[in-house]
JSON list of C-alpha atoms in Angstrom, two decimals:
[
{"chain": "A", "resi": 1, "resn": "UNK", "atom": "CA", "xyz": [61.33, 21.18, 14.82]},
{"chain": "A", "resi": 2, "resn": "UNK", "atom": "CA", "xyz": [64.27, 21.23, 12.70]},
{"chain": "A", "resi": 3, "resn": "UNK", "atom": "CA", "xyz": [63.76, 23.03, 9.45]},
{"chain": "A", "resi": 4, "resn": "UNK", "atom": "CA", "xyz": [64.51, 21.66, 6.19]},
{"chain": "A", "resi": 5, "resn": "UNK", "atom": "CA", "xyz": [65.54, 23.08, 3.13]},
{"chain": "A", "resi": 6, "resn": "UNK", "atom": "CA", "xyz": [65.37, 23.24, -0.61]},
{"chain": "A", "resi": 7, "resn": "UNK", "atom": "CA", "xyz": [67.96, 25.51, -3.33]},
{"chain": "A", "resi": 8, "resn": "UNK", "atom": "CA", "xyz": [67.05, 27.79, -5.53]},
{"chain": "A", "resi": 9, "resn": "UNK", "atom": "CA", "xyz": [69.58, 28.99, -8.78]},
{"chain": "A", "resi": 10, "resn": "UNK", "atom": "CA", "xyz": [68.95, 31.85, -10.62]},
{"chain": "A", "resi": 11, "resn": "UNK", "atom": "CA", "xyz": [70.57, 33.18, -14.57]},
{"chain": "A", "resi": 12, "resn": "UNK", "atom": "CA", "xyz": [70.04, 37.02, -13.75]},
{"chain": "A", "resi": 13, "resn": "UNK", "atom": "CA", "xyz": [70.17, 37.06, -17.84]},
{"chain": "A", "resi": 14, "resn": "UNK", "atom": "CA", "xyz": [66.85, 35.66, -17.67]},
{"chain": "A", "resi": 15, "resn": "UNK", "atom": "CA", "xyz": [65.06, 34.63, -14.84]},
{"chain": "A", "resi": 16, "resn": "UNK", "atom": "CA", "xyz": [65.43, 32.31, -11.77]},
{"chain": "A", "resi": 17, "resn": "UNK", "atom": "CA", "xyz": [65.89, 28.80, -11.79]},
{"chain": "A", "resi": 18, "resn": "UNK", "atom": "CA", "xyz": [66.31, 27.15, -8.06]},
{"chain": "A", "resi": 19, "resn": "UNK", "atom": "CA", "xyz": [69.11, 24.59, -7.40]},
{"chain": "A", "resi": 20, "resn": "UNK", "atom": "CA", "xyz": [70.30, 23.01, -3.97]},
{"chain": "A", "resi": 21, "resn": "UNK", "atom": "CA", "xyz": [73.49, 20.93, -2.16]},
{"chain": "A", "resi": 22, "resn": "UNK", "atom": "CA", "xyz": [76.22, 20.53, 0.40]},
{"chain": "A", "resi": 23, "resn": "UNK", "atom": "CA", "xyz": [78.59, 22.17, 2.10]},
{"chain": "A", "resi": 24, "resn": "UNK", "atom": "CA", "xyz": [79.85, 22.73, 5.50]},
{"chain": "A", "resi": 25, "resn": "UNK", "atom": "CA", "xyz": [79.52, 26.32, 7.63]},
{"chain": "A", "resi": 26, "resn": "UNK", "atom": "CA", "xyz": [78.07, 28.64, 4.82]},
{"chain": "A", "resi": 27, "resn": "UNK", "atom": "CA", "xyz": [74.49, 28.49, 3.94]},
{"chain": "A", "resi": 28, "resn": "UNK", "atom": "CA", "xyz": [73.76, 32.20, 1.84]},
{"chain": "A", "resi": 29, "resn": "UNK", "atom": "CA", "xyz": [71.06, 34.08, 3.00]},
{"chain": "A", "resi": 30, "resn": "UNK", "atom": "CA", "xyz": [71.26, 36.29, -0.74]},
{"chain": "A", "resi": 31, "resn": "UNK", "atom": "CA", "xyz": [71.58, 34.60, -4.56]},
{"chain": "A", "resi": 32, "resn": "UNK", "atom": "CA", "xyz": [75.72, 33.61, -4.51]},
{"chain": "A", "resi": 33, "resn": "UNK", "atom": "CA", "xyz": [76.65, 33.50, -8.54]},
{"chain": "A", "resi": 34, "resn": "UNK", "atom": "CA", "xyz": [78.71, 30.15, -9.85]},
{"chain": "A", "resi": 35, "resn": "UNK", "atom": "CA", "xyz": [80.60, 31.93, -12.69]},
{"chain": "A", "resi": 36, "resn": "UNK", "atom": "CA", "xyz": [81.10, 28.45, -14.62]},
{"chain": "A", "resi": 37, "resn": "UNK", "atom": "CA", "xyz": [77.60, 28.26, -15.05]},
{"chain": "A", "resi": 38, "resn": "UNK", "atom": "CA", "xyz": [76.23, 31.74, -14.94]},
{"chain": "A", "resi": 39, "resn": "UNK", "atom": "CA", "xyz": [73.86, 31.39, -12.56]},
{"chain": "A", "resi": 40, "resn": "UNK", "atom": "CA", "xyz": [73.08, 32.11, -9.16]},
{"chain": "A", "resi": 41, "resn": "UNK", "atom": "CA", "xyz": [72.00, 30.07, -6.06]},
{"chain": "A", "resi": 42, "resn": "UNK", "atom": "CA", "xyz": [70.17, 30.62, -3.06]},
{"chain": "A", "resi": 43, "resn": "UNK", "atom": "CA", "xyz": [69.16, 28.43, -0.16]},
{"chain": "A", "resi": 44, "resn": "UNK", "atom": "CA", "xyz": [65.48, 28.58, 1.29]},
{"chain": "A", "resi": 45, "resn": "UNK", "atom": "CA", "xyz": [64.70, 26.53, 4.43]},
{"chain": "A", "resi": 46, "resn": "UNK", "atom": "CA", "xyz": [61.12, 25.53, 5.86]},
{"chain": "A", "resi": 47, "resn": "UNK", "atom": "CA", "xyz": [59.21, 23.78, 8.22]},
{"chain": "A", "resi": 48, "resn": "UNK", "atom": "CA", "xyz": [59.49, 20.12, 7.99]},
{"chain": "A", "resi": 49, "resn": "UNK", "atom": "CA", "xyz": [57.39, 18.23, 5.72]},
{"chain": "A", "resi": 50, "resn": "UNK", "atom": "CA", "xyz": [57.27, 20.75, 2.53]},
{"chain": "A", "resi": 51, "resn": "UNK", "atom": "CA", "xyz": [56.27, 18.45, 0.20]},
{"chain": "A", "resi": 52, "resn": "UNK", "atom": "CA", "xyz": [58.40, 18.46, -3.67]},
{"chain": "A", "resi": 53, "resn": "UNK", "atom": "CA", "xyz": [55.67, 20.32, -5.25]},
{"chain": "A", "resi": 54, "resn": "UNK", "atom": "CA", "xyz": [55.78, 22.91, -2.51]},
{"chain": "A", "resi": 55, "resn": "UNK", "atom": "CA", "xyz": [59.19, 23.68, -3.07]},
{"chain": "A", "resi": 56, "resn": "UNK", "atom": "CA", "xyz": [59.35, 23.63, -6.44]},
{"chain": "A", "resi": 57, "resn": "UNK", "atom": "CA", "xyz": [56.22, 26.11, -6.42]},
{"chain": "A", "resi": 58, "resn": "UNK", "atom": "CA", "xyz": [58.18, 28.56, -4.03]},
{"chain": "A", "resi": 59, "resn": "UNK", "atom": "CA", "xyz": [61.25, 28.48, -6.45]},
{"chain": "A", "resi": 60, "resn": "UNK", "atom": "CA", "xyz": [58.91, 29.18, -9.46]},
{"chain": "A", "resi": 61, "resn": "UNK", "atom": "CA", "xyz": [57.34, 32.30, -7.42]},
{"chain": "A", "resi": 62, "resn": "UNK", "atom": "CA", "xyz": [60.82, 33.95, -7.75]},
{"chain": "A", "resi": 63, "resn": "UNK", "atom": "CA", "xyz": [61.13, 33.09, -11.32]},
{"chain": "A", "resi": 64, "resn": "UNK", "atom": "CA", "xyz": [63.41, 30.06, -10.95]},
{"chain": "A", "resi": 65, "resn": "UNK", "atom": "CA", "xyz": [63.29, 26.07, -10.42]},
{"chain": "A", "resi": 66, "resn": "UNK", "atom": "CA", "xyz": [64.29, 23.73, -7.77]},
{"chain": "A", "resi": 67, "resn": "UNK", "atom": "CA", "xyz": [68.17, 23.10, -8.96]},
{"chain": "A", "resi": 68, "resn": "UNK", "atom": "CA", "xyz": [69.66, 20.61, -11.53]},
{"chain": "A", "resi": 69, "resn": "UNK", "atom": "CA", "xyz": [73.04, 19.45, -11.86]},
{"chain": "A", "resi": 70, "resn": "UNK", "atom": "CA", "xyz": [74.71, 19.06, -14.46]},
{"chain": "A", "resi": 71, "resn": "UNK", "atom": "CA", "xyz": [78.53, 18.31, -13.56]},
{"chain": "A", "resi": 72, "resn": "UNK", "atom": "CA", "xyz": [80.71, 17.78, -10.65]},
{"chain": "A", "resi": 73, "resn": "UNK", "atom": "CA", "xyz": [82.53, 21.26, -10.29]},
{"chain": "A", "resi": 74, "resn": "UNK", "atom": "CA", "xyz": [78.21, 22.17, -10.06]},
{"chain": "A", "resi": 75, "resn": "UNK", "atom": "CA", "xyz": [77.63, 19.58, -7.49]},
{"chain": "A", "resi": 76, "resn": "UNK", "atom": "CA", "xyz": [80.67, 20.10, -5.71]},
{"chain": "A", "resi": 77, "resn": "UNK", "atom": "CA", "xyz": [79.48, 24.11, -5.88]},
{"chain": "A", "resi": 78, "resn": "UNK", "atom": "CA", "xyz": [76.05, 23.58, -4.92]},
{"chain": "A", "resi": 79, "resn": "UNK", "atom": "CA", "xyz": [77.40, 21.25, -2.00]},
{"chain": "A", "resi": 80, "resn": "UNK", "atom": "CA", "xyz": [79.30, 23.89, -0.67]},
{"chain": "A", "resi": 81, "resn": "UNK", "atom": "CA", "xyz": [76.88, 26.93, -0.65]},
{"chain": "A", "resi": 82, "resn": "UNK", "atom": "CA", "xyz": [74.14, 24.64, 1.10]},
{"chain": "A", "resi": 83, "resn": "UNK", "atom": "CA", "xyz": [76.69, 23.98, 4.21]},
{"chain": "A", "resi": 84, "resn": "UNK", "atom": "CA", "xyz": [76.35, 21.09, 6.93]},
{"chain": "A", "resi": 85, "resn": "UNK", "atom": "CA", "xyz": [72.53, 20.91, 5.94]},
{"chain": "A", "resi": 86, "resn": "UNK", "atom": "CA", "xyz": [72.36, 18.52, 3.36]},
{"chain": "A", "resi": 87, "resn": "UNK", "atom": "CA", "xyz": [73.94, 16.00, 6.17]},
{"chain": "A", "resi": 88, "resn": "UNK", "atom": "CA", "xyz": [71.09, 17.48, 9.02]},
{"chain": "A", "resi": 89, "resn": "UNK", "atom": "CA", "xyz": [68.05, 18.30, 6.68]},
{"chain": "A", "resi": 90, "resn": "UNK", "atom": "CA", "xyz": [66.83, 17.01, 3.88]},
{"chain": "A", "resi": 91, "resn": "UNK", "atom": "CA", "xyz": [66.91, 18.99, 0.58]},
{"chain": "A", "resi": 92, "resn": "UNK", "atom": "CA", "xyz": [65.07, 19.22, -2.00]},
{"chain": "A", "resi": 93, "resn": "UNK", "atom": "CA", "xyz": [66.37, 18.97, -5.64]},
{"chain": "A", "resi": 94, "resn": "UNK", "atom": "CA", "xyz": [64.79, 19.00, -9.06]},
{"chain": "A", "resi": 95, "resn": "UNK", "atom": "CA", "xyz": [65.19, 15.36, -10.00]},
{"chain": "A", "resi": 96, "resn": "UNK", "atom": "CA", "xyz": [62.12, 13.65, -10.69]},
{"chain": "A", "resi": 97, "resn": "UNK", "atom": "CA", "xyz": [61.11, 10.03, -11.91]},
{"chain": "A", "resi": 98, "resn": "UNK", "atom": "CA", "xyz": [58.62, 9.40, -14.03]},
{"chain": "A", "resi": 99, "resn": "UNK", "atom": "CA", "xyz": [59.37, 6.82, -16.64]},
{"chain": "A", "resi": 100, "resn": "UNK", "atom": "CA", "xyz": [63.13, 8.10, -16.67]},
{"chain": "A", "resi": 101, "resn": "UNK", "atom": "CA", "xyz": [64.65, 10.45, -14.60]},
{"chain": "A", "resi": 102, "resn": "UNK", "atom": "CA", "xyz": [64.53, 14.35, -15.75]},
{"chain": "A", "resi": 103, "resn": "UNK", "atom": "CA", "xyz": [65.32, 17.68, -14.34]},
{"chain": "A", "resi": 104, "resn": "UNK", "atom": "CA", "xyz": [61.97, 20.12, -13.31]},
{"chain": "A", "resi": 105, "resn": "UNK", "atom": "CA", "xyz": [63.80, 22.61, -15.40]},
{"chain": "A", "resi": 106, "resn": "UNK", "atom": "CA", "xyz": [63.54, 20.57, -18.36]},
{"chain": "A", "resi": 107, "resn": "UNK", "atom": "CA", "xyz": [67.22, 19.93, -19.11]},
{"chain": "A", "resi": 108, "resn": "UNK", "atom": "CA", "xyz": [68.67, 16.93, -19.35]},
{"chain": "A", "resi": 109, "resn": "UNK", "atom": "CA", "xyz": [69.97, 14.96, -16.95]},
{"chain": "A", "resi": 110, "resn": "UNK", "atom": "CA", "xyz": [73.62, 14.46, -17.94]},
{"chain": "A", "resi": 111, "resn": "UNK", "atom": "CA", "xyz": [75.27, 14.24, -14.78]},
{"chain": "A", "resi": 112, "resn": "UNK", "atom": "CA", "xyz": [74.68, 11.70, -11.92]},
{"chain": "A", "resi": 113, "resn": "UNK", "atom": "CA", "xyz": [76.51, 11.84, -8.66]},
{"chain": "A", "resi": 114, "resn": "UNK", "atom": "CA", "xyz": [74.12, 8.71, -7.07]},
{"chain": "A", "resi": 115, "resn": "UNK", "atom": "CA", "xyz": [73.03, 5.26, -7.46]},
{"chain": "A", "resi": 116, "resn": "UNK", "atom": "CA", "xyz": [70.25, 4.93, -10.09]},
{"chain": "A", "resi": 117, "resn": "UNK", "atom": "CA", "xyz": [67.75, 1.99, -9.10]}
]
């Protein structure tokens, strides 16, 4: 089975919030800090099938959420840290649809690096 993955970002001022992308031969196995935003990101991977709650639970249990974006020097970041996975593995991220899109963390979203339906 392959394992798939969600990200995790963390403002040591505070507490964690989880966040998640791609990037190719690095995956961090320990919080890596993006200095533009303050806060820190860390990759956890699972058995397949974790459903979006799941994830977002495990982020929560370390005092963070599953990872917003919120610009493209982020994106680009977070698609680095979380290596070749995002192309072999899906990954979780904390965009969610309701009756608009918003961020599990509550911000807004402000940034969009996909097609909106």
């Amino acid at each position: 089975h392959q394992n798939e993955c969600h990200l995790c970002n963390s403002h040591r001022d505070t507490r964690l919030t989880c966040k998640r992308g791609p990037r190719a031969e690095f995956t961090p196995t320990e919080w890596v800090k993006f200095d533009k935003t303050g806060f820190e990101y860390k990759v956890h991977c699972h058995s397949p099938g974790l459903p979006f709650y799941d994830a977002e639970r495990k982020c929560l249990k370390v005092g963070a959420d599953l990872v917003s974006i919120h610009g493209k020097e982020e994106n680009d970041f977070v698609a680095n840290i979380s290596g070749s996975l995002i192309k072999e593995h899906a990954v979780w991220i904390g965009l969610t649809k309701y009756d608009s899109w918003n961020w599990t963390d509550g911000t807004m979203m402000d940034y969009q690096n996909f097609y909106l339906e």
